[in-house]
Amino acid sequence: MPKNRLRLVGALATALVAAGLTTGTPAQAHDRPATLAELAQRHGRYFGSATDNPELTDTAYTALLGSEFDMITPGNGMKWYATEPQQGVFDWTNGDEIVNLAHKNHQRVRAHTLVWHSQLPGWLTGREWTADELRAVLKKHIQTEVRHYRGKVYSWDVVNEAFNEDGTYRETLWYKMLGPGYIADALRWAHQADPHAKLYLNDYNIEAVGPKSDAYYQLAKDLQAQHVPLDGIGLQAHLALQYGYPTTLEDNLRRFSRLGLDTALTEVDIRMILPATEEKQAQQADWYRDLTKACLAVRRCVGITVWDYTDKYSWIPAFFPGQGAALPWDEQLRPKPAYFAIRDALK
Ligand code: 9MR
C-alpha cells in the first residue's frame, strides 16, 4: 500500500476509535447494557442459569451463558447416575466440563445434587441392601463427590425433594432404609468433605407457605437444634401460570431468613399451556418480576437461578406435553418480555 494511503487508513481508524464505532473500544463496552449478573451484583445477589453438557456445543448458546450469568448449575452432570455409574467407579467428565467452563467465565457453581430418589444408577436401585450397606454406599458417594469438587463450588444441594406435598417424608429408598436421619447424616458427611461449601436442602412447591414448606421450616429448626450443618433452603420455583402465583413467597423466604438461613430460588421456570399468547407472556413477565422483587426484599435470599435460560433447552415440553415457553429467552435465543421484567426488577 502507498504511504499516503496507509496514512489515510490510519487516520480513519483513529477517527472510528474516537467515535467508539469499532468493536471492543472502551466507549462501546461502556454502552452495552448491564447483564443480569451485573444488575444482581448491585444488590449483593447472583443471577444464575442451569446448563447441560449436550448444549455446550451450541456456540450462540454458550456465548450468552458465559456472559449474562454469574452462577451456573449442572442440570444433570453431577447426579448419581452420571458420577458413579458403577459402584465405586467415579466419572467426573460432565461435572468437570461445566465447572471448568464456569470458572473460565469467572462464574461460581451451585452443585446439584447428592441425595435424591431419581436418576440413580441401576447398580444402586437394582438390588436389595441392608441399612448398614446402604449407609456406607451413601457416605462414600457424598464424600467422594464433595471432596472432588472441594474448593471449586459455592454450594451443594445435599438432599433434593425429601418431602411429599402434604409435608410427610417422601418414601424414598433412603428414607425407607435409613429413616429421616439420613438427611442429618448427609449434611454432616458433606460438611466434613468440604467445610466451606454452603449446604442446602432443595425442593419444588415450597415457594408458598403451606404444608410442604412448613415441613422444611420444622426440619431446619430441628437440624439447627442438633447443630447439623445446614446453610440454606433452595426453593426450586417450577411455576405454572395455570396454578397461580405463590403470593406468600416473600413471607416464606423471610421466615427462613429469621432462622439465620440463606434461601435461593434455584430452578426457576414459569410454564404455560401453549400457545404462548401475548397475554400469557405478559403475565409470565409479571411473575418473573414479582419473584425477583421478592428475593431482593429478603436479605438472606442470596440469588436466583433459572432452569436453563432458553426455551430451546427447557425440560418442560418433554415432561408436560402441550406446555412450555417457560424461560426468559425464546428458542431463537431472543429475549422475551420476562427477560425485560427481570431487568426492571433488578434496576
Ligand atoms: O433438567 C433435568 C432434566 O434434564 C432431567 O431429564 C430431569 C430428570 O428428572 O431432571 C431435570 O432436573 C430436575 C432437577 O434435577 C430437580 N428438580 C426438578 C428438575 C426438573 O425435572
Coordinates of C-alpha atoms and ligand atoms in Angstrom, one line a residue:
M1 CA 0.0 0.0 0.0
P2 CA 1.4 3.5 -0.9
K3 CA 2.5 5.6 2.1
N4 CA -0.2 8.2 1.8
R5 CA -3.0 5.6 1.5
L6 CA -1.6 4.0 4.7
R7 CA -1.7 7.3 6.5
L8 CA -5.3 7.8 5.4
V9 CA -6.3 4.3 6.7
G10 CA -4.6 5.1 9.9
A11 CA -6.4 8.4 10.3
L12 CA -9.7 6.8 9.5
A13 CA -9.1 4.1 12.2
T14 CA -8.2 6.7 14.7
A15 CA -11.4 8.6 14.0
L16 CA -13.6 5.5 14.3
V17 CA -12.0 4.6 17.6
A18 CA -12.6 8.1 18.8
A19 CA -16.2 7.8 17.8
G20 CA -16.5 4.5 19.6
L21 CA -17.6 2.8 16.4
T22 CA -15.2 -0.1 16.3
T23 CA -15.9 -3.2 18.3
G24 CA -14.2 -3.5 21.7
T25 CA -13.5 0.2 22.3
P26 CA -14.0 1.5 25.8
A27 CA -16.9 3.7 24.6
Q28 CA -18.8 0.7 23.4
A29 CA -18.0 -1.5 26.3
H30 CA -19.5 1.2 28.5
D31 CA -22.6 1.5 26.4
R32 CA -23.5 -2.2 26.4
P33 CA -26.5 -2.9 28.7
A34 CA -25.6 -4.4 32.1
T35 CA -26.0 -8.2 32.3
L36 CA -28.5 -9.8 34.7
A37 CA -25.5 -10.8 36.7
E38 CA -24.2 -7.3 37.0
L39 CA -27.6 -5.9 37.9
A40 CA -28.0 -8.6 40.6
Q41 CA -24.5 -7.9 42.0
R42 CA -25.5 -4.3 42.7
H43 CA -27.9 -5.9 45.2
G44 CA -25.3 -8.4 46.5
R45 CA -27.1 -11.2 44.7
Y46 CA -26.3 -13.5 41.9
F47 CA -28.2 -14.4 38.8
G48 CA -27.7 -17.9 37.5
S49 CA -28.6 -20.5 34.9
A50 CA -28.7 -24.2 34.8
T51 CA -27.0 -25.8 31.8
D52 CA -26.4 -29.3 30.5
N53 CA -23.5 -30.9 28.7
P54 CA -25.1 -31.7 25.3
E55 CA -25.9 -28.0 24.9
L56 CA -22.3 -26.8 25.2
T57 CA -21.5 -27.4 21.5
D58 CA -24.0 -24.6 20.7
T59 CA -21.8 -21.5 20.5
A60 CA -24.6 -18.9 20.3
Y61 CA -26.0 -20.6 23.4
T62 CA -22.7 -20.7 25.3
A63 CA -21.9 -17.0 24.5
L64 CA -25.0 -15.9 26.4
L65 CA -24.5 -18.5 29.1
G66 CA -21.0 -17.2 29.7
S67 CA -21.8 -13.5 29.7
E68 CA -25.3 -13.0 31.2
F69 CA -24.9 -15.1 34.4
D70 CA -22.6 -15.3 37.4
M71 CA -23.8 -18.7 38.8
I72 CA -24.0 -22.0 37.0
T73 CA -25.8 -25.2 37.9
P74 CA -25.2 -28.5 36.1
G75 CA -28.7 -29.8 35.2
N76 CA -27.6 -33.4 35.2
G77 CA -23.9 -33.7 35.1
M78 CA -23.3 -34.1 38.9
K79 CA -26.2 -36.5 39.5
W80 CA -25.5 -40.0 40.9
Y81 CA -26.1 -41.9 37.6
A82 CA -23.5 -39.6 35.9
T83 CA -20.9 -39.5 38.7
E84 CA -20.9 -43.1 40.0
P85 CA -22.2 -45.2 37.1
Q86 CA -20.7 -48.3 38.6
Q87 CA -20.2 -48.9 42.3
G88 CA -17.0 -47.2 43.4
V89 CA -16.2 -46.1 39.8
F90 CA -16.5 -42.3 39.6
D91 CA -16.8 -40.3 36.5
W92 CA -16.3 -36.5 36.7
T93 CA -16.4 -35.8 32.9
N94 CA -19.7 -34.0 32.7
G95 CA -19.5 -32.2 36.0
D96 CA -15.9 -31.1 35.4
E97 CA -16.7 -29.8 31.9
I98 CA -19.3 -27.4 33.4
V99 CA -17.2 -26.4 36.4
N100 CA -14.2 -25.7 34.1
L101 CA -16.4 -23.6 31.7
A102 CA -17.9 -21.7 34.6
H103 CA -14.5 -20.9 36.1
K104 CA -13.2 -19.8 32.7
N105 CA -16.1 -17.4 32.6
H106 CA -15.5 -16.2 36.2
Q107 CA -18.8 -17.8 37.3
R108 CA -19.5 -19.7 40.5
V109 CA -21.2 -23.1 40.7
R110 CA -24.3 -24.3 42.6
A111 CA -23.6 -28.0 42.6
H112 CA -26.6 -30.3 42.2
T113 CA -27.3 -32.9 43.7
L114 CA -26.0 -35.6 46.1
V115 CA -29.0 -37.4 47.6
W116 CA -32.1 -37.8 45.5
H117 CA -34.5 -40.6 44.7
S118 CA -34.3 -40.0 40.9
Q119 CA -31.6 -40.5 38.3
L120 CA -29.9 -43.2 40.4
P121 CA -27.7 -45.8 38.7
G122 CA -29.0 -49.3 38.1
W123 CA -26.4 -51.0 40.4
L124 CA -27.9 -49.0 43.2
T125 CA -31.7 -49.5 42.6
G126 CA -31.4 -53.0 41.1
R127 CA -30.7 -54.9 44.3
E128 CA -31.5 -55.1 47.9
W129 CA -29.3 -53.5 50.6
T130 CA -29.1 -53.8 54.3
A131 CA -29.3 -50.4 56.1
D132 CA -25.6 -50.6 57.0
E133 CA -24.6 -51.3 53.4
L134 CA -26.8 -48.5 52.1
R135 CA -25.5 -46.0 54.6
A136 CA -21.9 -46.9 53.6
V137 CA -22.8 -46.5 49.9
L138 CA -24.3 -43.1 50.6
K139 CA -21.5 -41.9 52.7
K140 CA -18.9 -42.9 50.2
H141 CA -20.8 -41.3 47.3
I142 CA -21.3 -38.0 49.1
Q143 CA -17.8 -37.7 50.4
T144 CA -16.0 -38.7 47.2
E145 CA -18.1 -36.3 45.1
V146 CA -17.9 -33.4 47.6
R147 CA -14.1 -33.9 48.0
H148 CA -13.6 -33.9 44.2
Y149 CA -15.3 -30.5 43.9
R150 CA -13.9 -29.1 47.2
G151 CA -13.0 -25.5 46.8
K152 CA -14.5 -25.4 43.3
V153 CA -18.2 -25.0 44.0
Y154 CA -20.1 -22.4 46.0
S155 CA -22.8 -24.7 47.3
W156 CA -24.3 -28.2 47.2
D157 CA -27.9 -29.3 47.0
V158 CA -27.2 -32.0 49.5
V159 CA -30.7 -33.5 49.7
N160 CA -33.2 -33.0 46.9
E161 CA -37.0 -33.4 47.1
A162 CA -37.3 -35.1 50.5
F163 CA -40.9 -34.3 51.2
N164 CA -44.4 -35.1 49.9
E165 CA -46.9 -32.4 49.1
D166 CA -48.6 -32.9 52.5
G167 CA -45.3 -32.4 54.4
T168 CA -44.7 -36.1 55.2
Y169 CA -41.4 -37.6 54.3
R170 CA -41.2 -39.0 50.8
E171 CA -40.8 -42.8 50.9
T172 CA -37.6 -42.9 49.0
L173 CA -35.0 -45.7 49.1
W174 CA -33.1 -43.5 51.6
Y175 CA -36.0 -42.9 53.9
K176 CA -37.3 -46.4 53.8
M177 CA -33.9 -48.0 54.7
L178 CA -32.3 -45.3 56.8
G179 CA -35.2 -43.3 58.3
P180 CA -35.3 -39.5 58.5
G181 CA -31.8 -39.3 60.0
Y182 CA -30.3 -39.8 56.5
I183 CA -30.7 -36.0 56.0
A184 CA -28.6 -35.0 59.0
D185 CA -26.1 -37.7 58.1
A186 CA -25.8 -36.4 54.5
L187 CA -25.3 -32.9 55.7
R188 CA -22.6 -33.9 58.2
W189 CA -20.8 -36.0 55.7
A190 CA -20.8 -33.3 53.1
H191 CA -19.6 -30.7 55.6
Q192 CA -16.6 -33.0 56.6
A193 CA -15.7 -33.3 52.9
D194 CA -15.9 -29.5 52.2
P195 CA -16.3 -27.3 55.2
H196 CA -16.6 -24.2 53.1
A197 CA -19.4 -25.2 50.7
K198 CA -22.8 -23.9 51.5
L199 CA -25.1 -26.9 52.2
Y200 CA -28.7 -26.8 51.0
L201 CA -31.9 -28.7 51.1
N202 CA -33.8 -28.2 47.8
D203 CA -37.4 -28.9 46.7
Y204 CA -40.2 -27.8 44.5
N205 CA -43.7 -26.5 45.5
I206 CA -42.2 -24.9 48.7
E207 CA -42.4 -21.3 47.4
A208 CA -45.6 -20.6 49.3
V209 CA -46.3 -21.1 52.9
G210 CA -48.0 -24.4 53.2
P211 CA -47.7 -28.0 54.5
K212 CA -44.6 -28.8 52.4
S213 CA -42.7 -25.6 53.2
D214 CA -43.8 -26.0 56.8
A215 CA -42.1 -29.4 56.8
Y216 CA -38.8 -27.7 55.7
Y217 CA -39.2 -25.0 58.3
Q218 CA -39.7 -27.5 61.1
L219 CA -36.9 -29.7 59.8
A220 CA -34.5 -26.8 59.6
K221 CA -35.2 -25.9 63.2
D222 CA -34.7 -29.5 64.3
L223 CA -31.4 -29.7 62.4
Q224 CA -30.2 -26.4 63.9
A225 CA -31.1 -27.7 67.4
Q226 CA -28.9 -30.7 66.8
H227 CA -26.1 -28.5 65.4
V228 CA -26.3 -30.2 62.0
P229 CA -24.5 -28.1 59.3
L230 CA -27.2 -26.5 57.2
D231 CA -26.8 -23.2 55.3
G232 CA -29.8 -22.8 53.2
I233 CA -33.1 -23.8 51.7
G234 CA -33.4 -23.9 47.9
L235 CA -36.9 -23.2 46.5
Q236 CA -36.9 -24.6 43.0
A237 CA -39.8 -22.5 41.8
H238 CA -41.0 -24.5 38.8
L239 CA -44.1 -22.4 38.5
A240 CA -47.1 -22.7 36.0
L241 CA -49.4 -19.9 35.0
Q242 CA -52.4 -22.2 35.3
Y243 CA -51.8 -22.9 39.0
G244 CA -51.5 -19.3 40.2
Y245 CA -48.6 -17.2 41.7
P246 CA -47.3 -18.2 45.2
T247 CA -48.3 -14.9 46.8
T248 CA -46.7 -15.9 50.2
L249 CA -43.3 -16.3 48.6
E250 CA -41.7 -13.3 50.3
D251 CA -43.1 -14.1 53.8
N252 CA -41.9 -17.7 53.3
L253 CA -38.4 -16.5 52.3
R254 CA -38.4 -14.2 55.3
R255 CA -39.3 -16.9 57.9
F256 CA -36.3 -19.0 56.8
S257 CA -34.1 -15.8 56.9
R258 CA -35.2 -15.4 60.5
L259 CA -33.8 -18.8 61.3
G260 CA -30.4 -17.5 60.1
L261 CA -30.6 -19.5 56.9
D262 CA -29.9 -18.4 53.3
T263 CA -32.5 -19.0 50.7
A264 CA -32.3 -19.1 46.9
L265 CA -34.7 -19.6 44.0
T266 CA -32.8 -22.5 42.5
E267 CA -34.6 -23.8 39.4
V268 CA -37.0 -21.1 38.2
D269 CA -39.2 -21.5 35.2
I270 CA -42.8 -20.4 34.6
R271 CA -44.5 -22.7 32.1
M272 CA -47.8 -22.1 30.4
I273 CA -50.2 -24.1 28.3
L274 CA -49.2 -23.4 24.7
P275 CA -49.6 -21.4 22.5
A276 CA -47.7 -18.6 24.3
T277 CA -50.1 -15.7 23.6
E278 CA -49.0 -12.1 24.2
E279 CA -51.3 -12.1 27.2
K280 CA -49.7 -15.2 28.8
Q281 CA -46.2 -13.8 28.1
A282 CA -47.2 -10.6 29.8
Q283 CA -48.5 -12.5 32.8
Q284 CA -45.3 -14.6 32.9
A285 CA -43.2 -11.4 32.8
D286 CA -45.2 -10.1 35.8
W287 CA -44.4 -13.3 37.7
Y288 CA -40.7 -13.1 36.9
R289 CA -40.7 -9.5 38.1
D290 CA -42.5 -10.4 41.3
L291 CA -40.3 -13.3 42.2
T292 CA -37.2 -11.3 41.6
K293 CA -38.5 -8.5 43.8
A294 CA -39.4 -11.0 46.5
C295 CA -35.9 -12.3 46.6
L296 CA -34.4 -8.7 46.7
A297 CA -36.8 -7.8 49.5
V298 CA -35.4 -10.5 51.8
R299 CA -31.8 -10.0 52.9
R300 CA -30.8 -13.7 53.0
C301 CA -32.3 -14.6 49.7
V302 CA -28.9 -14.8 48.0
G303 CA -29.8 -15.3 44.4
I304 CA -31.9 -16.6 41.6
T305 CA -31.2 -19.4 39.1
V306 CA -33.3 -20.2 36.0
W307 CA -33.6 -23.8 35.0
D308 CA -31.7 -23.1 31.8
Y309 CA -32.3 -19.7 30.2
T310 CA -33.7 -20.5 26.8
D311 CA -36.9 -22.4 25.7
K312 CA -34.6 -24.2 23.3
Y313 CA -33.2 -26.4 26.2
S314 CA -36.1 -26.4 28.6
W315 CA -37.1 -29.7 30.2
I316 CA -40.8 -28.7 30.2
P317 CA -42.1 -29.8 26.8
A318 CA -40.8 -33.3 27.3
F319 CA -42.3 -33.7 30.8
F320 CA -45.5 -31.7 30.3
P321 CA -46.7 -32.2 26.7
G322 CA -48.5 -29.1 25.4
Q323 CA -46.8 -26.8 27.9
G324 CA -43.6 -24.7 27.6
A325 CA -42.3 -21.2 26.8
A326 CA -41.2 -21.2 30.4
L327 CA -37.9 -19.3 30.2
P328 CA -36.8 -15.6 29.7
W329 CA -35.2 -16.3 26.2
D330 CA -37.1 -18.0 23.4
E331 CA -36.0 -20.9 21.2
Q332 CA -34.1 -18.5 18.9
L333 CA -32.3 -17.1 22.0
R334 CA -34.2 -13.8 21.7
P335 CA -35.1 -12.1 25.0
K336 CA -38.8 -12.3 25.9
P337 CA -40.9 -9.9 28.0
A338 CA -39.9 -12.0 31.0
Y339 CA -36.2 -11.0 30.5
F340 CA -37.1 -7.3 30.4
A341 CA -39.2 -7.7 33.5
I342 CA -36.3 -9.3 35.4
R343 CA -34.1 -6.4 34.4
D344 CA -36.8 -4.0 35.6
A345 CA -37.0 -5.6 39.0
L346 CA -33.2 -5.6 39.3
K347 CA -32.8 -1.9 38.4
Ligands
9MR1 O1 -33.3 -30.7 34.0 C1 -33.3 -32.0 34.3 C2 -33.7 -32.9 33.1 O2 -32.8 -32.7 32.0 C3 -33.8 -34.3 33.5 O3 -34.3 -35.1 32.4 C4 -34.7 -34.4 34.7 C5 -34.9 -35.8 35.2 O4 -35.7 -35.9 36.3 O5 -34.2 -33.6 35.8 C6 -34.2 -32.3 35.5 O6 -33.9 -31.5 36.6 C7 -34.7 -31.6 37.7 C8 -33.8 -31.3 38.9 O7 -32.7 -32.1 38.9 C9 -34.5 -31.4 40.2 N1 -35.8 -30.7 40.2 C10 -36.6 -30.9 39.1 C11 -35.9 -30.7 37.8 C12 -36.8 -30.8 36.6 O8 -37.2 -32.1 36.5

